[in-house]
PDB file of C-alpha atoms in Angstrom:
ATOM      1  CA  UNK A 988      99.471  95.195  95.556  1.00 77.00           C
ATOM      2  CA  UNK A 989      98.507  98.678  96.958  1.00 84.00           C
ATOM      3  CA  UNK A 990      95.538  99.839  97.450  1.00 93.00           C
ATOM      4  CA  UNK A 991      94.196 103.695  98.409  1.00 97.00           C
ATOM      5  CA  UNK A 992      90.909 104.383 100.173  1.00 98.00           C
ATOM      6  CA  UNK A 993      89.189 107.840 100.520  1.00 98.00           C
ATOM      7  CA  UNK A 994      85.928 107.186 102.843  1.00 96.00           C
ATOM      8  CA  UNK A 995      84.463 110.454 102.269  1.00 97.00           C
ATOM      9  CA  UNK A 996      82.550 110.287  98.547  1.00 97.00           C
ATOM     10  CA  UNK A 997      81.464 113.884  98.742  1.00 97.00           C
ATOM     11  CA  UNK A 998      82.326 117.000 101.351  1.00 97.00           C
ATOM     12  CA  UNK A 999      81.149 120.445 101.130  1.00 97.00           C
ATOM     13  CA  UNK A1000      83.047 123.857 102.655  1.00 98.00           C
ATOM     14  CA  UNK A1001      81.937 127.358 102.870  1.00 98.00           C
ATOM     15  CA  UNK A1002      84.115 129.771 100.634  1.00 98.00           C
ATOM     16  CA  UNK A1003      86.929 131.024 102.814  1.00 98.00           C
ATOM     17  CA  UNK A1004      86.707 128.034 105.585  1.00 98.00           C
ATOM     18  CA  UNK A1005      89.154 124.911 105.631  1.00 98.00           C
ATOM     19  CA  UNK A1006      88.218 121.337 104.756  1.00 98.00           C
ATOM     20  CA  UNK A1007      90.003 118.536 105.341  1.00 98.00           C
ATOM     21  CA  UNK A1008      89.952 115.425 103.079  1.00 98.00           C
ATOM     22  CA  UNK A1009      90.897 111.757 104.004  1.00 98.00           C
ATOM     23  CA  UNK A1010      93.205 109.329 102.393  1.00 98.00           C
ATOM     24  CA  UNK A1011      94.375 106.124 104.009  1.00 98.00           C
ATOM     25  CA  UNK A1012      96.616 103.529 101.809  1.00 97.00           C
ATOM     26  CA  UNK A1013      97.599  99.862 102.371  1.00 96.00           C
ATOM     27  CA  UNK A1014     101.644  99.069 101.378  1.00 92.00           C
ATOM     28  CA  UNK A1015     104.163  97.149 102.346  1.00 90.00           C
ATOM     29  CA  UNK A1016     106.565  98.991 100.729  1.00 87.00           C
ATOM     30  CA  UNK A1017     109.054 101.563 102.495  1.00 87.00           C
ATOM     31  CA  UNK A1018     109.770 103.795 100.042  1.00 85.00           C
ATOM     32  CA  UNK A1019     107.257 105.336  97.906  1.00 89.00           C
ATOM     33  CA  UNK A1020     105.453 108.793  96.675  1.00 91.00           C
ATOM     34  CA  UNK A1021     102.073 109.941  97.483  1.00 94.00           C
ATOM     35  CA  UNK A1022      99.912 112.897  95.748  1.00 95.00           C
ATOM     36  CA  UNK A1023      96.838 114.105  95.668  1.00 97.00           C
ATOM     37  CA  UNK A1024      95.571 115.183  92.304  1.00 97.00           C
ATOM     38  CA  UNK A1025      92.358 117.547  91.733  1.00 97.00           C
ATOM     39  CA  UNK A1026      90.037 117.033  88.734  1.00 96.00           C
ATOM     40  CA  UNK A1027      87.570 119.735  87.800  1.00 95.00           C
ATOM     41  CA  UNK A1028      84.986 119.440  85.847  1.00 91.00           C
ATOM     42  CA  UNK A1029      86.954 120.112  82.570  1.00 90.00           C
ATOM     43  CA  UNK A1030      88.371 116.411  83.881  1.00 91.00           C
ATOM     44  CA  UNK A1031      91.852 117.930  83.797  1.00 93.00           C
ATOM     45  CA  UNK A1032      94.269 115.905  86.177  1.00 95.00           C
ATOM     46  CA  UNK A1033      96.342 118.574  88.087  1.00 94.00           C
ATOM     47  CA  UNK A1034      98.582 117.800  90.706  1.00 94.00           C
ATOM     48  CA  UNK A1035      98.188 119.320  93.905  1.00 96.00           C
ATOM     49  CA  UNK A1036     100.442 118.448  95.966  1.00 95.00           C
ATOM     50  CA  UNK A1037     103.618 115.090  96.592  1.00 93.00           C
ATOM     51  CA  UNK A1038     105.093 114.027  99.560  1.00 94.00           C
ATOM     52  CA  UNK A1039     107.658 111.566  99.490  1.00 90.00           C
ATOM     53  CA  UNK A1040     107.460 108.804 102.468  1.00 91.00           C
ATOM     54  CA  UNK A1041     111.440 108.615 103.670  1.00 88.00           C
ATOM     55  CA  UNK A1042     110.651 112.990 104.587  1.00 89.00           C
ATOM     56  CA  UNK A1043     109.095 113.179 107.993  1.00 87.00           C
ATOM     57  CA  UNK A1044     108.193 116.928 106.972  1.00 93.00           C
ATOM     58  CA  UNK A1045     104.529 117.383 106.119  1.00 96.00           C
ATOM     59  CA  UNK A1046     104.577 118.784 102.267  1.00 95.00           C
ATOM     60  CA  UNK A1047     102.509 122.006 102.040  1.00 96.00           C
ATOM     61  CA  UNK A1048     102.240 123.995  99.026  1.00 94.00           C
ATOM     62  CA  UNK A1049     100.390 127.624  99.557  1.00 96.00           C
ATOM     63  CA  UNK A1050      97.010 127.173 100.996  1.00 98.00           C
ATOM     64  CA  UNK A1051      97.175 123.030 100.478  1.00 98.00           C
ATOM     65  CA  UNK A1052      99.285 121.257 103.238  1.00 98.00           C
ATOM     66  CA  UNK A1053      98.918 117.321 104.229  1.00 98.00           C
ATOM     67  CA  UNK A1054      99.192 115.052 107.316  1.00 97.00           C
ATOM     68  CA  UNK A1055     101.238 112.365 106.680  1.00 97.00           C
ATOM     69  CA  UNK A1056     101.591 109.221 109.565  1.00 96.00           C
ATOM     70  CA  UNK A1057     103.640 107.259 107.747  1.00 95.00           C
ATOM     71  CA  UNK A1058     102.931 104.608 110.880  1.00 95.00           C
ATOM     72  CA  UNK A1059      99.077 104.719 110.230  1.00 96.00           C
ATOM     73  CA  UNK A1060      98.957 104.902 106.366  1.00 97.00           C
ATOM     74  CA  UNK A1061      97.126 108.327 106.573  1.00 97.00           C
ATOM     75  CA  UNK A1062      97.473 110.973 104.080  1.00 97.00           C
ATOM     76  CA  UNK A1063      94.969 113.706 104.657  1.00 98.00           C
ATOM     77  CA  UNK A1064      94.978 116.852 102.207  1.00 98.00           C
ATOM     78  CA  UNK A1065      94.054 120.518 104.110  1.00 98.00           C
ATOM     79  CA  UNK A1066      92.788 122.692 101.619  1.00 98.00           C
ATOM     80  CA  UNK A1067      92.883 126.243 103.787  1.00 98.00           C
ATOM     81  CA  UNK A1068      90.830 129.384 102.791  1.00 98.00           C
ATOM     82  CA  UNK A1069      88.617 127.800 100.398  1.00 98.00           C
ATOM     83  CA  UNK A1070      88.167 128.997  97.178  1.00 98.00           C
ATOM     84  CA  UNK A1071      85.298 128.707  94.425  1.00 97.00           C
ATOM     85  CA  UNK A1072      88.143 127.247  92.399  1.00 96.00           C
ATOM     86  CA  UNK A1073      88.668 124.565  94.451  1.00 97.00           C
ATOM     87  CA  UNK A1074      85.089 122.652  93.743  1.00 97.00           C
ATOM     88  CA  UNK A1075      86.525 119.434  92.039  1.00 97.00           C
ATOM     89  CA  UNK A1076      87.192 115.989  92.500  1.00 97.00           C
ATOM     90  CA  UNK A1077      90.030 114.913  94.815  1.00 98.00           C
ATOM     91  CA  UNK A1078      92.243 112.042  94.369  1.00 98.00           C
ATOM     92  CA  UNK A1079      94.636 110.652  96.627  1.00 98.00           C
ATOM     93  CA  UNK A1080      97.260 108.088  94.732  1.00 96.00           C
ATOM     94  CA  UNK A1081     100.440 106.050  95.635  1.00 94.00           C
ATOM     95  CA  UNK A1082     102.840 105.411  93.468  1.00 90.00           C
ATOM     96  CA  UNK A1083     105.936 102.757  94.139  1.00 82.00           C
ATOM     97  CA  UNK A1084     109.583 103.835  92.327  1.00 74.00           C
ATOM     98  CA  UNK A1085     110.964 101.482  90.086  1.00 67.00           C
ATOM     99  CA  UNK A1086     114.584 100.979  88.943  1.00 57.00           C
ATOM    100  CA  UNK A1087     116.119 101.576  92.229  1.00 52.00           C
ATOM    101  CA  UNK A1088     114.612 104.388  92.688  1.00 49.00           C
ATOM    102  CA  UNK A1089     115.748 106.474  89.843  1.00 49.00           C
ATOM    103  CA  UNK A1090     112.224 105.841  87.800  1.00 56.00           C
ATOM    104  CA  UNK A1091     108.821 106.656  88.907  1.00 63.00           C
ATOM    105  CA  UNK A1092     106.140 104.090  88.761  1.00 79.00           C
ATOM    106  CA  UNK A1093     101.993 103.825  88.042  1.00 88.00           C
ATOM    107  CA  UNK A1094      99.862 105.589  90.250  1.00 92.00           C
ATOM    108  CA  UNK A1095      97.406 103.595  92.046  1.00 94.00           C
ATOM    109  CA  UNK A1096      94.509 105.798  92.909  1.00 97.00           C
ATOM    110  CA  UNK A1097      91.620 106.008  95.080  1.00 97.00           C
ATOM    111  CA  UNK A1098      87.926 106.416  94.820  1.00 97.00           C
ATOM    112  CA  UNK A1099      87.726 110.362  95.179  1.00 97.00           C
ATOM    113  CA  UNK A1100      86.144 113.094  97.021  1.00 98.00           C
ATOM    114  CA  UNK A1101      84.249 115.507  95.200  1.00 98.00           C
ATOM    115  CA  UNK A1102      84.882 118.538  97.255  1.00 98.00           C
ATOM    116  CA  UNK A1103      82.149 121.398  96.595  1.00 98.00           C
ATOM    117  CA  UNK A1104      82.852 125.303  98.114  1.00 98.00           C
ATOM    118  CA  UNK A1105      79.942 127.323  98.712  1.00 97.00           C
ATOM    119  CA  UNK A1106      79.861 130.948  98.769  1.00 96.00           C
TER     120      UNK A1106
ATOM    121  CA  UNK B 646     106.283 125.111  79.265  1.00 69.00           C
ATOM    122  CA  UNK B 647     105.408 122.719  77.220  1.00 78.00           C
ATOM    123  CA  UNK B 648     102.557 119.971  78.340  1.00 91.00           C
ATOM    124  CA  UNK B 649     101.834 116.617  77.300  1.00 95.00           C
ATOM    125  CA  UNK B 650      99.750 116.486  74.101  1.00 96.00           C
ATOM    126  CA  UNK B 651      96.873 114.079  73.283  1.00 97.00           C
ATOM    127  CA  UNK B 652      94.819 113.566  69.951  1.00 97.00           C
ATOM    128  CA  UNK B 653      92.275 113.977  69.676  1.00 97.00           C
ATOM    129  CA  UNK B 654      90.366 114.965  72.232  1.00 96.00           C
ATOM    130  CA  UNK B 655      87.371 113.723  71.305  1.00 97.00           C
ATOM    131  CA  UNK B 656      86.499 110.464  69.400  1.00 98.00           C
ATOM    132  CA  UNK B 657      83.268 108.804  68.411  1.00 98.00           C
ATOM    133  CA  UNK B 658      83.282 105.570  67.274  1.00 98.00           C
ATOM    134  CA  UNK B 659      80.379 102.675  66.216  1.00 98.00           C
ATOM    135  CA  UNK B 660      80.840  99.038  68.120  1.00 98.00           C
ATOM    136  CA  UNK B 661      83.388  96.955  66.732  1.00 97.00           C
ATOM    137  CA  UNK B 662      85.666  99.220  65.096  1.00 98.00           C
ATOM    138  CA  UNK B 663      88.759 100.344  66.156  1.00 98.00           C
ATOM    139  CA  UNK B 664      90.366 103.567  67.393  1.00 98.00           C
ATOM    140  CA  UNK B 665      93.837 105.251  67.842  1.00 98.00           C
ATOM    141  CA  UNK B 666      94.921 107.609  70.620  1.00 98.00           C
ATOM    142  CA  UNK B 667      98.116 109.405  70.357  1.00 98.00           C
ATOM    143  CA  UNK B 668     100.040 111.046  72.728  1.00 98.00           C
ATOM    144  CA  UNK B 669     102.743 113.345  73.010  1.00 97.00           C
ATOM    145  CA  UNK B 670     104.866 113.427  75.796  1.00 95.00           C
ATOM    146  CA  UNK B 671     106.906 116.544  77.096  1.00 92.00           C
ATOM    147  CA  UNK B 672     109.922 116.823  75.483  1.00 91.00           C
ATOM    148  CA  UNK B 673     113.226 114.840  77.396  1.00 85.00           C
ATOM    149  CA  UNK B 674     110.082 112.877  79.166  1.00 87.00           C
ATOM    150  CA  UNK B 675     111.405 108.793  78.130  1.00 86.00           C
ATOM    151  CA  UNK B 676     108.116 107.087  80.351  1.00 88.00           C
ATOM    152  CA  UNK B 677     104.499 106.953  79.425  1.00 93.00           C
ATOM    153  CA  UNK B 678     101.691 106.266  81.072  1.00 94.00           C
ATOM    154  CA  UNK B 679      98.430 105.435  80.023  1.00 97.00           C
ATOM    155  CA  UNK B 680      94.949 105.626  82.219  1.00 97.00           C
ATOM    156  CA  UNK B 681      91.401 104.512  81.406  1.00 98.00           C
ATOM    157  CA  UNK B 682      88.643 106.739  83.578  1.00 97.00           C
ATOM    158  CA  UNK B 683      85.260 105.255  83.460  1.00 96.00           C
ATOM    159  CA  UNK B 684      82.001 107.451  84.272  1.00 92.00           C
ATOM    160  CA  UNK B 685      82.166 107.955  87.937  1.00 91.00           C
ATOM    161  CA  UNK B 686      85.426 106.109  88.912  1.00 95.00           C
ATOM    162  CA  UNK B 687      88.794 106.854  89.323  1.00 96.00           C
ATOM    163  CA  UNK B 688      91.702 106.217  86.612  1.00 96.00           C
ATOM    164  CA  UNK B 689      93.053 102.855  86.205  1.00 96.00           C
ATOM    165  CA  UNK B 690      96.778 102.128  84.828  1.00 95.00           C
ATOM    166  CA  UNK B 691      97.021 100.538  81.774  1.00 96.00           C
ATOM    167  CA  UNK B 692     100.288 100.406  80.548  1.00 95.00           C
ATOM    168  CA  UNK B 693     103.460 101.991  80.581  1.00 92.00           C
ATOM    169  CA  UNK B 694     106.872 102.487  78.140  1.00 92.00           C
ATOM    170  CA  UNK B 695     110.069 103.747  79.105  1.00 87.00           C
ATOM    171  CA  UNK B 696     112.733 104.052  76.458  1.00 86.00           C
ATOM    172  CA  UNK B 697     110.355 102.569  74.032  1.00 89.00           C
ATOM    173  CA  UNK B 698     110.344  99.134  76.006  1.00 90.00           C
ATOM    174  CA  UNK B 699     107.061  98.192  77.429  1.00 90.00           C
ATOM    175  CA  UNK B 700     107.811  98.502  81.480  1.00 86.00           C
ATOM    176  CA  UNK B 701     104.413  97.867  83.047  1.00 87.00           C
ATOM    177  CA  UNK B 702     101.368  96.363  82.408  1.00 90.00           C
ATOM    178  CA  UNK B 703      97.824  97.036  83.762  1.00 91.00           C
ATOM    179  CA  UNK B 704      93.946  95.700  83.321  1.00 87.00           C
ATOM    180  CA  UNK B 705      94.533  96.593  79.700  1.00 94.00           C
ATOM    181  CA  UNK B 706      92.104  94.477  77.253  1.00 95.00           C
ATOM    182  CA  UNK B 707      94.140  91.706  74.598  1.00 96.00           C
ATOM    183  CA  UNK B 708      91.843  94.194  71.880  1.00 97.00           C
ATOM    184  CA  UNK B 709      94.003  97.242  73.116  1.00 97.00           C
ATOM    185  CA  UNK B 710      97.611  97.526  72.390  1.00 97.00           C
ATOM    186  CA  UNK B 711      99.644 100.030  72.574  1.00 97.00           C
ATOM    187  CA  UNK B 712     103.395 101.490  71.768  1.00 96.00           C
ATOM    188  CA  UNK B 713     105.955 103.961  72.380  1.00 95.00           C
ATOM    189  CA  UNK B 714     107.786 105.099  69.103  1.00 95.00           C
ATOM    190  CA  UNK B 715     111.575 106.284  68.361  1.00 94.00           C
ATOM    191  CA  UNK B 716     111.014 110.064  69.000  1.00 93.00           C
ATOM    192  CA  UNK B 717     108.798 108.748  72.322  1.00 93.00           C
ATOM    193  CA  UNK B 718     105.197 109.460  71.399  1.00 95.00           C
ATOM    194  CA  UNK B 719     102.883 106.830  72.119  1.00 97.00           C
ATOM    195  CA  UNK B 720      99.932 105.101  70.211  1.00 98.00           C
ATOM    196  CA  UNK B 721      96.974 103.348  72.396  1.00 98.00           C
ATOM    197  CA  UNK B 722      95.523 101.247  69.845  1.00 98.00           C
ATOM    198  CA  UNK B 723      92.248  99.915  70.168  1.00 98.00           C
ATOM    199  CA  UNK B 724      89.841  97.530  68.361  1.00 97.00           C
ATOM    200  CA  UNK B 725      86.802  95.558  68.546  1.00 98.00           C
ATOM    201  CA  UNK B 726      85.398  98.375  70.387  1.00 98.00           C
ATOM    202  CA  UNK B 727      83.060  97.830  73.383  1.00 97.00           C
ATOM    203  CA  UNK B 728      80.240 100.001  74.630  1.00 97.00           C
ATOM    204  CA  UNK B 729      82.224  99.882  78.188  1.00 96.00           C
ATOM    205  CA  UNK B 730      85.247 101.343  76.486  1.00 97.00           C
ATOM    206  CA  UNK B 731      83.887 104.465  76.297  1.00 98.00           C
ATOM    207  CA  UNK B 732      85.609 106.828  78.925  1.00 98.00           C
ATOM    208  CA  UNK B 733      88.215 109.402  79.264  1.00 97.00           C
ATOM    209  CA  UNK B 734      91.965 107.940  78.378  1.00 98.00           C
ATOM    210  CA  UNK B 735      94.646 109.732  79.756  1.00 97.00           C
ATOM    211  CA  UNK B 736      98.134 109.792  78.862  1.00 97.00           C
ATOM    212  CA  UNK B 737     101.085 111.140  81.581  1.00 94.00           C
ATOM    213  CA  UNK B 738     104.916 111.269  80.857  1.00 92.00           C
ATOM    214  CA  UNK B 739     107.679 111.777  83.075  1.00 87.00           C
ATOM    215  CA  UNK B 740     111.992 111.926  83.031  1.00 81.00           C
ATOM    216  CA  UNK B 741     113.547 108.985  84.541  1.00 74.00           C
ATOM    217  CA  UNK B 742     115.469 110.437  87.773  1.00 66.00           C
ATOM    218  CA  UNK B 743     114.261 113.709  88.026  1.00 59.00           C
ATOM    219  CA  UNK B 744     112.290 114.362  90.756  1.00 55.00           C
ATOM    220  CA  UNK B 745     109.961 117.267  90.102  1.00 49.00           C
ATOM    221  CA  UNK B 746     108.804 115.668  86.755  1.00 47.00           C
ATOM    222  CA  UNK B 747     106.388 112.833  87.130  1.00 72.00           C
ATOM    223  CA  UNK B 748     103.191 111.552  85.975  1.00 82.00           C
ATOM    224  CA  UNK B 749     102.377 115.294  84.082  1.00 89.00           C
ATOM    225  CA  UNK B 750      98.830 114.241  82.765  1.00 94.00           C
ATOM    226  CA  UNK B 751      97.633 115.300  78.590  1.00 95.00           C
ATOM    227  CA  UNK B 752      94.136 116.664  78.874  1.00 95.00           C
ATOM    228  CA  UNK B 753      93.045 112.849  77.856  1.00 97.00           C
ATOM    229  CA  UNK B 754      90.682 111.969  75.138  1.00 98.00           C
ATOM    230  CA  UNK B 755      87.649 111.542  75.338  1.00 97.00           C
ATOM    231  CA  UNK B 756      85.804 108.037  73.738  1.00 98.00           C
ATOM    232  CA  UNK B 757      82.304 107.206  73.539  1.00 98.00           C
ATOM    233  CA  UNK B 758      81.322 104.166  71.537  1.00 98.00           C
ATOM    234  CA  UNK B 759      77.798 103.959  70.548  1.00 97.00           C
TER     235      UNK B 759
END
């Protein structure tokens, strides 16, 4: 079974700054997806950002990129020029294909990081 | 673009009695997923249908049940209801084989049980 740890419960960035948020995950699979997803306080899952494991290229997608070490089982998220409209919760999650593959599986997710931006 | 669609989104219900969540997945989408969020914690899987079969199976309760019907909506069905049931349940669809959809969450509905 996999399991997904985030050791940070809460962080806190100044509007404008970057923040970095941890993820670590424990698989013995080779291929798989990870994502973070942010929750705001309308409890809306959105996903942030994916990064599939067989791609050594770090995913980044506008001012979110991550650190992937595929070696370690880290997945942190950088969140760069923080925005007001970034306070949520963070999750990290890991999900395992199915079907060869071809079918995408549960998401396993971790604790969370509620991430607050000040101004 | 269309989104996935959940009803309703709120739902108040006494102990004992039993509830139905539907969901509406976006359209082509054949899998669904369903997630139970507790106060405070993160979402945990509890089932999943692709093509209408069940494919995976999570903490779900034997008082839940759930199914995925011909035009691919899904019905969480729940009874005896439990003060600890209340939370948010999500539902998230995605196409088989296409990579950039997967796991698109509904806005979930909410449950308290009093």
């Amino acid at each position: 079974a996999q399991t997904v740890t985030q050791s940070q419960p809460e962080m806190s960035v100044q509007e404008a700054e970057t923040v970095t948020l941890s993820c670590t995950y424990d698989t013995s699979e080779n291929n798989y997806y990870l994502f973070w997803y942010k929750q705001p306080p309308s409890r809306q899952m959105i996903l942030v950002i994916r990064q599939e494991a067989y791609k050594q290229q770090n995913a980044t997608e506008n001012r979110f990129s991550v650190n992937f070490q595929k070696a370690a089982k880290s997945f942190s998220l950088k969140i760069s020029d923080s925005q007001l409209g970034d306070t949520a919760m963070y999750f990290c999650a890991f999900m395992k294909p199915i079907a060869g593959g071809t079918s995408y599986g549960k998401l396993t997710f971790g604790q969370g990081t509620i991430l607050t931006v000040h101004p | 673009a269309a989104g996935v669609i959940q009803s309703p989104r709120h739902l108040i219900k006494e102990k004992r009695e039993t509830a139905t969540l539907k969901c509406y997945p976006i359209p082509r989408h054949d899998t669904v997923y369903w997630y139970q969020q507790g106060p405070g914690q993160d979402p945990q899987f509890l089932i999943s249908f692709y093509e209408k079969m069940q494919s995976d199976k999570g903490s779900i309760p034997d008082r839940f049940s759930a199914q995925q019907f011909s035009d691919y909506h899904s019905e969480l069905n729940m009874s005896s209801l439990e003060l600890g049931d209340s939370a948010l349940y999500f539902c998230a669809s995605a196409e088989t084989g296409q990579g950039s959809n997967y796991n698109t969450f509904g806005s979930g509905t909410r449950l308290t049980v009093v």
